[in-house]
Amino acid sequence: MTPPIYIVSGVPGSGKTTVAHALAARYPGSVVIEGDALRAMVVSGHASPLDGWSSEHTLQFGLSWRSAASMAARYVDAGFVVVIEDVLREEDLRAHFYRELGDRRVRRVLLRPTVETALARNRSRTNKTFDTEQLAPIIRRLARSMTTDLDGWIVIDNSRSTVEETVDQIVKGFDSGTAPQG
């Protein structure tokens, strides 16, 4: 059986990167594809979401998402479990992922801590090169918009869960057959 492709989504500060790496570590052969890392490959002309939104942002995010889908397909076909982490909604997956992924197993996870938890985690970040407080309005806006079109997603409030507890919920949910399959 072909290994799964996990999509781990959520607002900034929801724990996507940490959970994605911990989830991938549960498997003997795995790859994490970070959306931010793909977009950071643009050295000159990078469109940061902190600057608002324009057609250039749409272009660069679309390129990163289609690249992530292509990479995921190649790695999963070679036998690796793939974990993609980014701020993704079902509409983004339909527009940029599903055609490339075809009938490969996609397991969608939305990390949805409380807004207060995401904001607090965001404030405590030390791995960003900008004032993370700039993300606060984006976190609030995304938290409101990421509440619909979730059929087939596991939605986890990881406000009070450890990383390992969150990964356990993901793995057990899909492995038990009780999680939605997409």
XYZ file of C-alpha atoms in Angstrom:
182
model
C 0.000 0.000 0.000
C 1.284 3.469 -0.868
C 2.169 5.504 2.238
C -0.075 8.429 3.158
C 0.377 12.121 2.565
C -0.563 14.130 5.637
C -1.599 17.757 5.256
C -1.178 19.589 8.575
C -2.836 22.998 8.506
C -3.738 25.691 10.993
C -3.247 29.349 11.750
C 0.226 30.692 12.551
C 1.027 29.619 16.109
C -1.138 26.489 15.932
C 1.871 24.169 16.102
C 1.982 23.000 12.474
C 5.749 22.774 12.079
C 6.385 21.128 15.441
C 3.543 18.637 15.025
C 4.511 17.884 11.406
C 8.072 16.993 12.392
C 6.911 14.886 15.358
C 4.362 13.100 13.155
C 6.975 12.373 10.487
C 9.342 11.020 13.151
C 6.805 8.278 13.919
C 7.581 6.620 10.579
C 10.812 4.913 9.459
C 10.921 6.804 6.154
C 9.345 10.234 6.062
C 9.646 13.713 4.616
C 8.328 17.057 5.886
C 7.542 19.702 3.281
C 7.239 23.156 4.843
C 5.283 25.714 2.830
C 7.201 28.634 4.335
C 10.513 27.020 3.335
C 9.366 26.621 -0.266
C 8.282 30.263 -0.440
C 11.555 31.393 1.168
C 13.382 29.959 -1.845
C 12.371 33.143 -3.671
C 15.494 35.217 -3.024
C 14.560 38.382 -4.881
C 10.960 39.520 -5.152
C 9.605 37.421 -2.278
C 5.959 38.268 -1.553
C 5.477 38.206 2.215
C 1.919 37.848 3.529
C 2.844 40.557 6.050
C 2.724 43.040 3.154
C -0.960 42.483 2.403
C -2.141 40.435 -0.557
C -1.638 40.946 -4.279
C -1.569 38.974 -7.508
C 2.130 38.298 -6.801
C 1.184 36.658 -3.490
C -1.400 34.532 -5.276
C 1.237 33.500 -7.826
C 3.933 32.652 -5.267
C 1.636 30.773 -2.904
C 0.171 28.822 -5.822
C 3.668 27.927 -7.044
C 4.710 26.758 -3.588
C 1.561 24.658 -3.196
C 1.856 23.004 -6.601
C 5.555 22.369 -5.895
C 4.658 20.810 -2.536
C 2.097 18.553 -4.224
C 4.596 17.474 -6.874
C 7.290 16.767 -4.280
C 4.817 14.843 -2.127
C 3.768 12.673 -5.066
C 7.392 11.826 -5.919
C 8.362 10.999 -2.341
C 5.266 8.963 -1.514
C 5.701 6.991 -4.757
C 9.232 6.168 -3.559
C 7.811 4.790 -0.294
C 8.115 7.757 2.064
C 5.357 9.044 4.325
C 4.964 12.736 3.505
C 3.822 15.487 5.854
C 3.036 18.858 4.267
C 2.619 21.721 6.706
C 1.216 25.075 5.703
C -1.807 27.300 6.157
C -4.145 25.464 3.783
C -7.886 25.342 3.293
C -9.862 22.788 1.328
C -10.273 25.293 -1.511
C -6.459 25.569 -1.739
C -6.147 21.786 -1.898
C -8.755 21.583 -4.661
C -7.060 24.317 -6.682
C -3.415 23.307 -6.226
C -2.995 19.784 -4.819
C -5.553 17.168 -5.772
C -4.854 17.016 -9.502
C -1.158 16.321 -8.854
C -1.828 13.901 -6.003
C -4.385 11.859 -7.941
C -5.653 8.867 -5.981
C -2.864 8.880 -3.393
C -4.052 8.731 0.233
C -4.356 12.254 1.639
C -4.965 12.675 5.364
C -6.013 16.208 6.262
C -5.507 17.615 9.741
C -6.505 21.056 10.993
C -4.846 22.136 14.218
C -7.300 24.539 15.811
C -6.171 25.783 19.208
C -8.026 28.705 20.694
C -7.140 32.057 19.156
C -5.685 33.114 22.504
C -3.394 30.056 22.516
C -2.220 30.687 18.945
C -1.550 34.348 19.746
C 0.418 33.432 22.891
C 2.480 30.832 21.019
C 3.104 33.335 18.248
C 4.345 35.955 20.741
C 6.821 33.467 22.228
C 8.429 32.511 18.895
C 12.140 33.083 18.532
C 12.607 31.565 15.062
C 11.212 34.471 13.038
C 13.177 37.398 11.599
C 10.317 39.866 12.061
C 8.129 41.128 14.880
C 5.683 38.244 15.277
C 3.052 40.645 16.612
C 2.502 41.552 12.940
C 0.859 38.130 12.561
C -1.817 38.799 15.220
C -4.445 40.247 12.830
C -3.693 37.485 10.307
C -4.163 34.832 13.003
C -7.509 36.328 14.010
C -8.711 36.565 10.395
C -7.604 33.035 9.498
C -9.137 31.585 12.669
C -12.508 32.962 11.559
C -12.121 31.738 7.970
C -10.874 28.207 8.708
C -14.151 26.906 10.132
C -15.998 25.642 7.060
C -15.500 23.081 4.276
C -13.914 20.600 6.687
C -15.522 17.350 5.511
C -12.820 14.708 5.553
C -10.564 16.648 7.939
C -9.558 15.694 11.473
C -9.919 18.889 13.518
C -7.915 18.980 16.748
C -8.045 21.609 19.466
C -4.445 21.283 20.621
C -4.611 24.213 23.045
C -3.857 22.038 26.054
C -2.297 18.995 24.381
C 1.382 18.214 24.228
C 2.944 17.671 20.824
C 3.047 13.909 21.447
C -0.615 13.834 22.525
C -1.574 15.712 19.368
C 0.402 13.308 17.172
C -1.206 10.372 19.006
C -4.646 11.796 18.184
C -3.707 12.109 14.518
C -2.212 8.631 14.172
C -4.908 6.873 16.203
C -7.668 8.743 14.402
C -6.518 7.632 10.980
C -5.273 4.166 11.952
C -8.464 3.279 13.829
C -10.582 3.969 10.787
C -12.683 6.477 12.717
C -11.109 9.482 11.019
C -12.548 10.823 7.803
C -10.733 9.521 4.752
C -10.144 11.826 1.832
